[in-house]
Amino acid sequence: MMDGGKRRLGDRLRGLREAGFNGEPVTQGVVARAFHKSVPLISSWEKGKAVPSEDWLTAYARLFAGARAPTEGRLPALEELHGEELDRFEQLRRELLELRSSATSAGPAAQPGSEELTTRSPWEGLWHFADRSPITLVCARLRAHISPERPDYVELYAYSDLDALMELYGHVCAANPGVPVQCKLADELDQNDVTNHLVLLGGIEGPMTRRVMQALNLPVAQDRDAAGFRVVDEDGHSATFRSRLEGTAPDQRLVEDVAHFCRAPNPFNRMRSVTICNGAYGRGTYAAVRTLTDPRFRDRNRSHLQRRYGPGDTYSILARVTVVAGEVITPDWTQDGTVLHEWRAP
């Protein structure tokens, strides 16, 4: 039986060829001439019998990003693509590389409704960036008063949400071997940092998180006074989702938090992505990260996203987070009652 990942990649390549240019399909011969390859090889790629290299999938993106069929069997150069064509190239390339990753790395699918005993590799998930561009993880500054001149100075003392940062840093490095991954404080970012794949950990304490949320025009805002998040719909109606504390001060304990996960094109570089992992409290920020790193839950949460959103979509999810004896229970987006609010940009 053919591997499902190879079949999906082959179907997508055939779909690109059949969609063609301005609604006019092209033959396998046209693709073969543009690539200087044989028709049987193009056919084997479309049937899922062979998997093209990353370079040839990049060539597919170049070929079908343009509005016109190639002339004289010539593959258009990347410099010839402009505006929407260049955007389409980046989207196609990212999509095809992700499909290739699934085709070459995916293990056997779990039976519906069963608990998965094995999980897919980290580089198949949402924290793998197929274009291999640098990644910047950003936290707000926590203790700016500690001087680097002090003998007991530790650089990470300045970072908020350290548990979320450590969890995500290891996972992102594993999912993107050889790709530069750096941790930065929000008040130390430069142009190179913000135009990478950008991951923002924490909420309104971080000025970069506020700025990105405004640029994305999200209907979600963190409500510090309510210790939660406020959502405003298209009709102007609002709802607030709050965390929950038990006991009386100063012995209150957190029993339920709210986690916010958002993925979108980076407003500072639309060829890269921005991801926000945020919570009413630090436990919520950690839970937002764990939804796609926890090996017990990340595959089902990833499937939830893949059923609803494409690689270039802007979307936002608010989820309920249960805290038991100070331990975060990773949210399962597929379980009824966990997702409090879900939104995709038009």
mmCIF file of C-alpha atoms in Angstrom:
data_model
loop_
_atom_site.group_PDB
_atom_site.id
_atom_site.type_symbol
_atom_site.label_atom_id
_atom_site.label_comp_id
_atom_site.label_asym_id
_atom_site.label_seq_id
_atom_site.Cartn_x
_atom_site.Cartn_y
_atom_site.Cartn_z
ATOM 1 C CA MET A 1 0.000 0.000 0.000
ATOM 2 C CA MET A 2 1.336 3.449 -0.898
ATOM 3 C CA ASP A 3 2.429 5.665 1.969
ATOM 4 C CA GLY A 4 -0.182 8.357 2.657
ATOM 5 C CA GLY A 5 2.401 11.149 2.850
ATOM 6 C CA LYS A 6 3.839 10.287 -0.572
ATOM 7 C CA ARG A 7 0.346 10.070 -2.039
ATOM 8 C CA ARG A 8 -0.588 13.523 -0.710
ATOM 9 C CA LEU A 9 2.594 15.049 -2.121
ATOM 10 C CA GLY A 10 2.022 13.376 -5.496
ATOM 11 C CA ASP A 11 -1.607 14.498 -5.590
ATOM 12 C CA ARG A 12 -0.537 18.077 -4.888
ATOM 13 C CA LEU A 13 2.044 18.053 -7.688
ATOM 14 C CA ARG A 14 -0.522 16.682 -10.108
ATOM 15 C CA GLY A 15 -3.044 19.267 -8.898
ATOM 16 C CA LEU A 16 -0.610 22.089 -9.641
ATOM 17 C CA ARG A 17 -0.053 20.808 -13.166
ATOM 18 C CA GLU A 18 -3.765 20.302 -13.830
ATOM 19 C CA ALA A 19 -4.583 23.799 -12.511
ATOM 20 C CA GLY A 20 -1.893 25.074 -14.879
ATOM 21 C CA PHE A 21 -1.835 28.726 -15.808
ATOM 22 C CA ASN A 22 -4.938 30.930 -15.951
ATOM 23 C CA GLY A 23 -7.075 27.805 -15.692
ATOM 24 C CA GLU A 24 -5.343 26.015 -18.581
ATOM 25 C CA PRO A 25 -3.768 22.683 -17.539
ATOM 26 C CA VAL A 26 -0.363 21.658 -18.848
ATOM 27 C CA THR A 27 0.997 18.232 -19.699
ATOM 28 C CA GLN A 28 3.676 16.287 -17.907
ATOM 29 C CA GLY A 29 5.821 16.981 -20.968
ATOM 30 C CA VAL A 30 5.733 20.735 -20.262
ATOM 31 C CA VAL A 31 6.946 20.160 -16.706
ATOM 32 C CA ALA A 32 9.584 17.686 -17.887
ATOM 33 C CA ARG A 33 10.986 20.132 -20.440
ATOM 34 C CA ALA A 34 11.097 22.969 -17.900
ATOM 35 C CA PHE A 35 13.023 20.730 -15.488
ATOM 36 C CA HIS A 36 15.088 18.976 -18.180
ATOM 37 C CA LYS A 37 13.818 15.678 -16.789
ATOM 38 C CA SER A 38 11.969 12.721 -18.317
ATOM 39 C CA VAL A 39 8.189 12.371 -18.480
ATOM 40 C CA PRO A 40 8.319 9.006 -16.634
ATOM 41 C CA LEU A 41 10.105 10.703 -13.722
ATOM 42 C CA ILE A 42 7.455 13.448 -13.500
ATOM 43 C CA SER A 43 4.807 10.715 -13.615
ATOM 44 C CA SER A 44 6.487 8.791 -10.779
ATOM 45 C CA TRP A 45 6.528 11.939 -8.653
ATOM 46 C CA GLU A 46 2.814 12.505 -9.249
ATOM 47 C CA LYS A 47 1.973 8.874 -8.462
ATOM 48 C CA GLY A 48 3.921 8.982 -5.200
ATOM 49 C CA LYS A 49 6.342 6.287 -6.327
ATOM 50 C CA ALA A 50 9.307 8.635 -5.872
ATOM 51 C CA VAL A 51 9.839 11.777 -3.763
ATOM 52 C CA PRO A 52 11.424 14.857 -5.391
ATOM 53 C CA SER A 53 14.340 16.511 -3.623
ATOM 54 C CA GLU A 54 13.869 19.861 -1.883
ATOM 55 C CA ASP A 55 15.548 21.555 -4.857
ATOM 56 C CA TRP A 56 13.034 20.111 -7.308
ATOM 57 C CA LEU A 57 10.112 21.098 -5.099
ATOM 58 C CA THR A 58 11.527 24.618 -5.065
ATOM 59 C CA ALA A 59 11.571 24.381 -8.867
ATOM 60 C CA TYR A 60 7.881 23.371 -8.828
ATOM 61 C CA ALA A 61 7.136 26.469 -6.735
ATOM 62 C CA ARG A 62 9.036 28.675 -9.187
ATOM 63 C CA LEU A 63 7.267 27.141 -12.175
ATOM 64 C CA PHE A 64 3.705 27.443 -10.893
ATOM 65 C CA ALA A 65 4.060 30.750 -9.010
ATOM 66 C CA GLY A 66 4.046 32.662 -12.293
ATOM 67 C CA ALA A 67 0.985 33.568 -14.312
ATOM 68 C CA ARG A 68 2.292 32.258 -17.639
ATOM 69 C CA ALA A 69 3.421 28.866 -18.902
ATOM 70 C CA PRO A 70 7.191 28.574 -19.450
ATOM 71 C CA THR A 71 8.372 29.391 -22.946
ATOM 72 C CA GLU A 72 10.819 27.140 -24.795
ATOM 73 C CA GLY A 73 11.002 24.803 -21.826
ATOM 74 C CA ARG A 74 12.691 27.408 -19.620
ATOM 75 C CA LEU A 75 12.116 27.476 -15.881
ATOM 76 C CA PRO A 76 11.575 31.096 -14.792
ATOM 77 C CA ALA A 77 14.307 32.551 -12.614
ATOM 78 C CA LEU A 78 13.360 33.640 -9.095
ATOM 79 C CA GLU A 79 14.350 37.219 -9.993
ATOM 80 C CA GLU A 80 11.568 37.241 -12.601
ATOM 81 C CA LEU A 81 8.873 36.829 -9.950
ATOM 82 C CA HIS A 82 7.398 39.976 -8.432
ATOM 83 C CA GLY A 83 4.652 40.972 -5.996
ATOM 84 C CA GLU A 84 1.905 38.342 -5.751
ATOM 85 C CA GLU A 85 3.977 35.881 -7.782
ATOM 86 C CA LEU A 86 6.770 36.028 -5.220
ATOM 87 C CA ASP A 87 4.255 35.569 -2.389
ATOM 88 C CA ARG A 88 2.808 32.543 -4.159
ATOM 89 C CA PHE A 89 6.297 31.108 -4.660
ATOM 90 C CA GLU A 90 7.040 31.323 -0.934
ATOM 91 C CA GLN A 91 3.676 29.792 -0.016
ATOM 92 C CA LEU A 92 4.005 26.949 -2.519
ATOM 93 C CA ARG A 93 7.577 26.207 -1.543
ATOM 94 C CA ARG A 94 6.702 26.089 2.136
ATOM 95 C CA GLU A 95 3.683 23.869 1.493
ATOM 96 C CA LEU A 96 5.571 21.420 -0.743
ATOM 97 C CA LEU A 97 8.497 21.133 1.656
ATOM 98 C CA GLU A 98 6.122 20.402 4.514
ATOM 99 C CA LEU A 99 4.428 17.713 2.421
ATOM 100 C CA ARG A 100 7.833 16.261 1.597
ATOM 101 C CA SER A 101 8.751 16.195 5.282
ATOM 102 C CA SER A 102 5.593 14.194 6.011
ATOM 103 C CA ALA A 103 6.231 11.890 3.051
ATOM 104 C CA THR A 104 9.771 11.053 4.137
ATOM 105 C CA SER A 105 9.363 11.009 7.922
ATOM 106 C CA ALA A 106 5.808 9.995 8.783
ATOM 107 C CA GLY A 107 5.287 6.722 10.554
ATOM 108 C CA PRO A 108 2.151 4.569 10.345
ATOM 109 C CA ALA A 109 -1.038 6.421 11.218
ATOM 110 C CA ALA A 110 -2.734 5.632 14.499
ATOM 111 C CA GLN A 111 -6.142 4.015 14.431
ATOM 112 C CA PRO A 112 -8.976 6.536 14.893
ATOM 113 C CA GLY A 113 -9.936 6.921 18.522
ATOM 114 C CA SER A 114 -6.910 5.028 19.842
ATOM 115 C CA GLU A 115 -4.202 6.441 22.084
ATOM 116 C CA GLU A 116 -1.029 6.846 20.049
ATOM 117 C CA LEU A 117 1.841 4.795 21.462
ATOM 118 C CA THR A 118 4.358 6.549 19.216
ATOM 119 C CA THR A 119 4.420 10.118 18.039
ATOM 120 C CA ARG A 120 5.597 11.716 14.857
ATOM 121 C CA SER A 121 8.996 13.374 14.706
ATOM 122 C CA PRO A 122 9.321 17.018 15.840
ATOM 123 C CA TRP A 123 10.281 18.156 12.328
ATOM 124 C CA GLU A 124 6.847 17.145 11.075
ATOM 125 C CA GLY A 125 5.064 19.607 13.339
ATOM 126 C CA LEU A 126 4.228 23.297 13.436
ATOM 127 C CA TRP A 127 7.598 24.131 14.987
ATOM 128 C CA HIS A 128 9.465 22.919 11.903
ATOM 129 C CA PHE A 129 10.150 25.705 9.388
ATOM 130 C CA ALA A 130 10.853 24.116 6.026
ATOM 131 C CA ASP A 131 12.559 27.180 4.533
ATOM 132 C CA ARG A 132 15.388 26.788 7.106
ATOM 133 C CA SER A 133 15.401 30.488 7.912
ATOM 134 C CA PRO A 134 16.677 31.679 11.332
ATOM 135 C CA ILE A 135 14.296 31.634 14.291
ATOM 136 C CA THR A 136 14.073 34.188 17.106
ATOM 137 C CA LEU A 137 12.448 33.318 20.459
ATOM 138 C CA VAL A 138 11.479 36.450 22.407
ATOM 139 C CA CYS A 139 10.682 36.983 26.100
ATOM 140 C CA ALA A 140 9.928 40.092 28.105
ATOM 141 C CA ARG A 141 12.575 41.348 30.533
ATOM 142 C CA LEU A 142 11.893 40.212 34.075
ATOM 143 C CA ARG A 143 14.653 41.609 36.297
ATOM 144 C CA ALA A 144 16.283 44.560 34.571
ATOM 145 C CA HIS A 145 17.870 45.788 37.824
ATOM 146 C CA ILE A 146 20.422 42.944 38.005
ATOM 147 C CA SER A 147 23.717 44.270 36.740
ATOM 148 C CA PRO A 148 25.970 42.134 34.531
ATOM 149 C CA GLU A 149 28.838 43.421 36.694
ATOM 150 C CA ARG A 150 27.597 41.524 39.741
ATOM 151 C CA PRO A 151 29.510 38.313 40.513
ATOM 152 C CA ASP A 152 26.273 36.301 40.836
ATOM 153 C CA TYR A 153 24.879 37.559 37.515
ATOM 154 C CA VAL A 154 23.163 34.971 35.309
ATOM 155 C CA GLU A 155 21.897 36.193 31.954
ATOM 156 C CA LEU A 156 18.703 34.136 32.052
ATOM 157 C CA TYR A 157 17.652 35.911 35.264
ATOM 158 C CA ALA A 158 16.392 38.664 32.975
ATOM 159 C CA TYR A 159 14.004 36.392 31.032
ATOM 160 C CA SER A 160 10.350 35.953 31.942
ATOM 161 C CA ASP A 161 8.518 32.674 31.178
ATOM 162 C CA LEU A 162 11.677 30.605 31.528
ATOM 163 C CA ASP A 163 9.836 27.267 31.655
ATOM 164 C CA ALA A 164 8.114 28.039 28.355
ATOM 165 C CA LEU A 165 11.383 29.260 26.836
ATOM 166 C CA MET A 166 13.371 26.173 27.842
ATOM 167 C CA GLU A 167 10.629 23.823 26.653
ATOM 168 C CA LEU A 168 10.364 25.538 23.285
ATOM 169 C CA TYR A 169 14.061 26.134 22.673
ATOM 170 C CA GLY A 170 14.919 22.445 22.860
ATOM 171 C CA HIS A 171 11.988 21.450 20.686
ATOM 172 C CA VAL A 172 12.630 24.077 18.015
ATOM 173 C CA CYS A 173 16.304 23.118 17.810
ATOM 174 C CA ALA A 174 15.365 19.444 17.426
ATOM 175 C CA ALA A 175 12.775 20.269 14.773
ATOM 176 C CA ASN A 176 15.165 22.459 12.758
ATOM 177 C CA PRO A 177 18.639 20.863 12.897
ATOM 178 C CA GLY A 178 21.374 23.196 11.723
ATOM 179 C CA VAL A 179 19.102 26.268 11.688
ATOM 180 C CA PRO A 180 20.152 29.258 13.878
ATOM 181 C CA VAL A 181 17.819 29.594 16.890
ATOM 182 C CA GLN A 182 18.416 32.510 19.243
ATOM 183 C CA CYS A 183 16.754 33.716 22.445
ATOM 184 C CA LYS A 184 16.362 37.490 22.806
ATOM 185 C CA LEU A 185 14.810 39.954 25.217
ATOM 186 C CA ALA A 186 12.070 42.063 23.715
ATOM 187 C CA ASP A 187 13.896 45.317 24.432
ATOM 188 C CA GLU A 188 17.090 44.122 22.695
ATOM 189 C CA LEU A 189 15.677 43.121 19.303
ATOM 190 C CA ASP A 190 17.217 44.440 16.092
ATOM 191 C CA GLN A 191 16.045 44.376 12.476
ATOM 192 C CA ASN A 192 17.498 40.932 11.785
ATOM 193 C CA ASP A 193 15.769 39.479 14.857
ATOM 194 C CA VAL A 194 12.275 40.688 14.021
ATOM 195 C CA THR A 195 12.415 39.704 10.341
ATOM 196 C CA ASN A 196 13.245 36.052 11.139
ATOM 197 C CA HIS A 197 10.617 33.487 12.049
ATOM 198 C CA LEU A 198 9.503 35.240 15.230
ATOM 199 C CA VAL A 199 8.136 33.506 18.353
ATOM 200 C CA LEU A 200 6.801 35.713 21.152
ATOM 201 C CA LEU A 201 6.462 34.222 24.623
ATOM 202 C CA GLY A 202 4.356 36.055 27.173
ATOM 203 C CA GLY A 203 1.890 38.858 27.039
ATOM 204 C CA ILE A 204 1.417 42.544 27.577
ATOM 205 C CA GLU A 205 4.632 42.855 29.582
ATOM 206 C CA GLY A 206 6.352 42.406 26.212
ATOM 207 C CA PRO A 207 6.009 45.495 23.987
ATOM 208 C CA MET A 208 6.670 43.384 20.904
ATOM 209 C CA THR A 209 3.680 41.131 21.672
ATOM 210 C CA ARG A 210 1.397 44.164 21.965
ATOM 211 C CA ARG A 211 2.690 45.625 18.713
ATOM 212 C CA VAL A 212 2.313 42.389 16.746
ATOM 213 C CA MET A 213 -1.201 41.751 18.058
ATOM 214 C CA GLN A 214 -2.207 45.235 16.935
ATOM 215 C CA ALA A 215 -0.598 44.759 13.511
ATOM 216 C CA LEU A 216 -2.483 41.485 13.019
ATOM 217 C CA ASN A 217 -5.760 43.153 14.049
ATOM 218 C CA LEU A 218 -6.640 40.226 16.310
ATOM 219 C CA PRO A 219 -10.076 40.199 17.970
ATOM 220 C CA VAL A 220 -8.320 38.978 21.132
ATOM 221 C CA ALA A 221 -6.714 41.222 23.756
ATOM 222 C CA GLN A 222 -5.193 40.382 27.096
ATOM 223 C CA ASP A 223 -7.174 41.859 29.996
ATOM 224 C CA ARG A 224 -4.767 42.322 32.870
ATOM 225 C CA ASP A 225 -7.440 43.513 35.280
ATOM 226 C CA ALA A 226 -9.606 40.457 34.655
ATOM 227 C CA ALA A 227 -6.613 38.064 34.565
ATOM 228 C CA GLY A 228 -7.774 36.714 31.243
ATOM 229 C CA PHE A 229 -8.531 37.591 27.630
ATOM 230 C CA ARG A 230 -11.234 39.727 26.075
ATOM 231 C CA VAL A 231 -12.715 38.887 22.660
ATOM 232 C CA VAL A 232 -14.692 41.349 20.527
ATOM 233 C CA ASP A 233 -16.678 39.947 17.588
ATOM 234 C CA GLU A 234 -17.555 41.667 14.295
ATOM 235 C CA ASP A 235 -20.774 43.059 15.783
ATOM 236 C CA GLY A 236 -18.967 44.672 18.691
ATOM 237 C CA HIS A 237 -20.089 42.123 21.287
ATOM 238 C CA SER A 238 -17.416 41.218 23.800
ATOM 239 C CA ALA A 239 -16.723 38.257 26.044
ATOM 240 C CA THR A 240 -14.029 37.786 28.663
ATOM 241 C CA PHE A 241 -12.397 34.444 29.459
ATOM 242 C CA ARG A 242 -10.811 34.509 32.910
ATOM 243 C CA SER A 243 -8.342 32.390 34.795
ATOM 244 C CA ARG A 244 -9.529 30.960 38.113
ATOM 245 C CA LEU A 245 -7.955 31.185 41.554
ATOM 246 C CA GLU A 246 -8.904 29.366 44.739
ATOM 247 C CA GLY A 247 -8.335 30.436 48.318
ATOM 248 C CA THR A 248 -7.706 33.861 49.747
ATOM 249 C CA ALA A 249 -4.681 36.119 49.438
ATOM 250 C CA PRO A 250 -1.842 35.628 50.087
ATOM 251 C CA ASP A 251 -2.468 31.869 49.820
ATOM 252 C CA GLN A 252 -4.358 31.835 46.548
ATOM 253 C CA ARG A 253 -3.487 29.138 44.055
ATOM 254 C CA LEU A 254 -4.104 28.979 40.328
ATOM 255 C CA VAL A 255 -6.426 26.139 39.280
ATOM 256 C CA GLU A 256 -7.340 27.250 35.764
ATOM 257 C CA ASP A 257 -5.569 29.530 33.285
ATOM 258 C CA VAL A 258 -6.236 30.654 29.711
ATOM 259 C CA ALA A 259 -3.707 30.004 26.943
ATOM 260 C CA HIS A 260 -3.487 31.961 23.687
ATOM 261 C CA PHE A 261 -1.842 30.507 20.578
ATOM 262 C CA CYS A 262 -1.594 32.586 17.385
ATOM 263 C CA ARG A 263 0.207 31.911 14.084
ATOM 264 C CA ALA A 264 0.384 34.431 11.214
ATOM 265 C CA PRO A 265 2.692 35.850 8.558
ATOM 266 C CA ASN A 266 5.293 38.057 10.219
ATOM 267 C CA PRO A 267 4.116 41.690 9.860
ATOM 268 C CA PHE A 268 7.778 42.761 9.585
ATOM 269 C CA ASN A 269 8.598 40.213 6.855
ATOM 270 C CA ARG A 270 5.646 38.502 5.187
ATOM 271 C CA MET A 271 7.923 35.709 3.895
ATOM 272 C CA ARG A 272 8.392 34.528 7.502
ATOM 273 C CA SER A 273 5.980 33.673 10.309
ATOM 274 C CA VAL A 274 5.148 35.011 13.742
ATOM 275 C CA THR A 275 3.820 32.852 16.574
ATOM 276 C CA ILE A 276 2.424 34.090 19.885
ATOM 277 C CA CYS A 277 2.278 31.830 22.951
ATOM 278 C CA ASN A 278 0.673 33.709 25.785
ATOM 279 C CA GLY A 279 -1.303 33.185 28.982
ATOM 280 C CA ALA A 280 -3.120 35.133 31.625
ATOM 281 C CA TYR A 281 -0.368 33.826 33.930
ATOM 282 C CA GLY A 282 2.932 32.119 33.193
ATOM 283 C CA ARG A 283 1.245 28.716 33.447
ATOM 284 C CA GLY A 284 -0.932 29.655 30.471
ATOM 285 C CA THR A 285 2.091 30.678 28.406
ATOM 286 C CA TYR A 286 3.749 27.350 29.194
ATOM 287 C CA ALA A 287 0.546 25.509 28.242
ATOM 288 C CA ALA A 288 0.349 27.367 24.916
ATOM 289 C CA VAL A 289 3.839 26.060 24.096
ATOM 290 C CA ARG A 290 3.079 22.537 25.308
ATOM 291 C CA THR A 291 0.058 22.139 23.028
ATOM 292 C CA LEU A 292 2.481 21.493 20.149
ATOM 293 C CA THR A 293 5.503 20.056 22.000
ATOM 294 C CA ASP A 294 3.990 17.571 24.480
ATOM 295 C CA PRO A 295 4.403 14.141 22.813
ATOM 296 C CA ARG A 296 1.081 12.969 24.281
ATOM 297 C CA PHE A 297 -0.959 15.762 22.734
ATOM 298 C CA ARG A 298 0.993 17.518 19.971
ATOM 299 C CA ASP A 299 -0.084 15.220 17.113
ATOM 300 C CA ARG A 300 -3.812 15.574 17.746
ATOM 301 C CA ASN A 301 -3.460 19.340 18.251
ATOM 302 C CA ARG A 302 -1.430 19.588 15.049
ATOM 303 C CA SER A 303 -4.158 17.657 13.196
ATOM 304 C CA HIS A 304 -6.727 20.088 14.587
ATOM 305 C CA LEU A 305 -4.785 22.963 12.965
ATOM 306 C CA GLN A 306 -4.166 21.176 9.673
ATOM 307 C CA ARG A 307 -7.873 20.427 9.214
ATOM 308 C CA ARG A 308 -8.755 24.102 9.595
ATOM 309 C CA TYR A 309 -5.868 26.263 8.381
ATOM 310 C CA GLY A 310 -3.367 26.583 5.577
ATOM 311 C CA PRO A 311 0.342 27.452 5.933
ATOM 312 C CA GLY A 312 -0.218 31.156 5.223
ATOM 313 C CA ASP A 313 -3.359 31.693 7.324
ATOM 314 C CA THR A 314 -3.651 33.983 10.318
ATOM 315 C CA TYR A 315 -5.425 32.245 13.179
ATOM 316 C CA SER A 316 -5.873 32.460 16.936
ATOM 317 C CA ILE A 317 -6.989 29.950 19.571
ATOM 318 C CA LEU A 318 -7.901 30.552 23.209
ATOM 319 C CA ALA A 319 -7.933 27.399 25.322
ATOM 320 C CA ARG A 320 -8.766 26.418 28.862
ATOM 321 C CA VAL A 321 -5.774 25.233 30.930
ATOM 322 C CA THR A 322 -6.231 23.008 33.971
ATOM 323 C CA VAL A 323 -3.610 23.311 36.718
ATOM 324 C CA VAL A 324 -3.392 20.458 39.229
ATOM 325 C CA ALA A 325 -1.107 20.846 42.258
ATOM 326 C CA GLY A 326 0.852 23.480 40.338
ATOM 327 C CA GLU A 327 1.292 21.207 37.296
ATOM 328 C CA VAL A 328 -0.037 22.227 33.880
ATOM 329 C CA ILE A 329 -2.254 19.737 32.065
ATOM 330 C CA THR A 330 -1.571 20.232 28.352
ATOM 331 C CA PRO A 331 -4.709 21.461 26.535
ATOM 332 C CA ASP A 332 -6.260 19.033 24.057
ATOM 333 C CA TRP A 333 -7.873 21.197 21.372
ATOM 334 C CA THR A 334 -9.905 18.214 20.145
ATOM 335 C CA GLN A 335 -11.656 17.746 23.503
ATOM 336 C CA ASP A 336 -15.034 19.440 23.958
ATOM 337 C CA GLY A 337 -14.875 22.494 26.195
ATOM 338 C CA THR A 338 -11.135 23.059 25.878
ATOM 339 C CA VAL A 339 -11.215 25.624 23.051
ATOM 340 C CA LEU A 340 -12.847 28.797 24.317
ATOM 341 C CA HIS A 341 -12.508 30.896 21.158
ATOM 342 C CA GLU A 342 -11.140 30.256 17.679
ATOM 343 C CA TRP A 343 -10.672 32.746 14.860
ATOM 344 C CA ARG A 344 -9.190 32.969 11.388
ATOM 345 C CA ALA A 345 -8.538 36.189 9.488
ATOM 346 C CA PRO A 346 -10.799 36.627 6.432
#
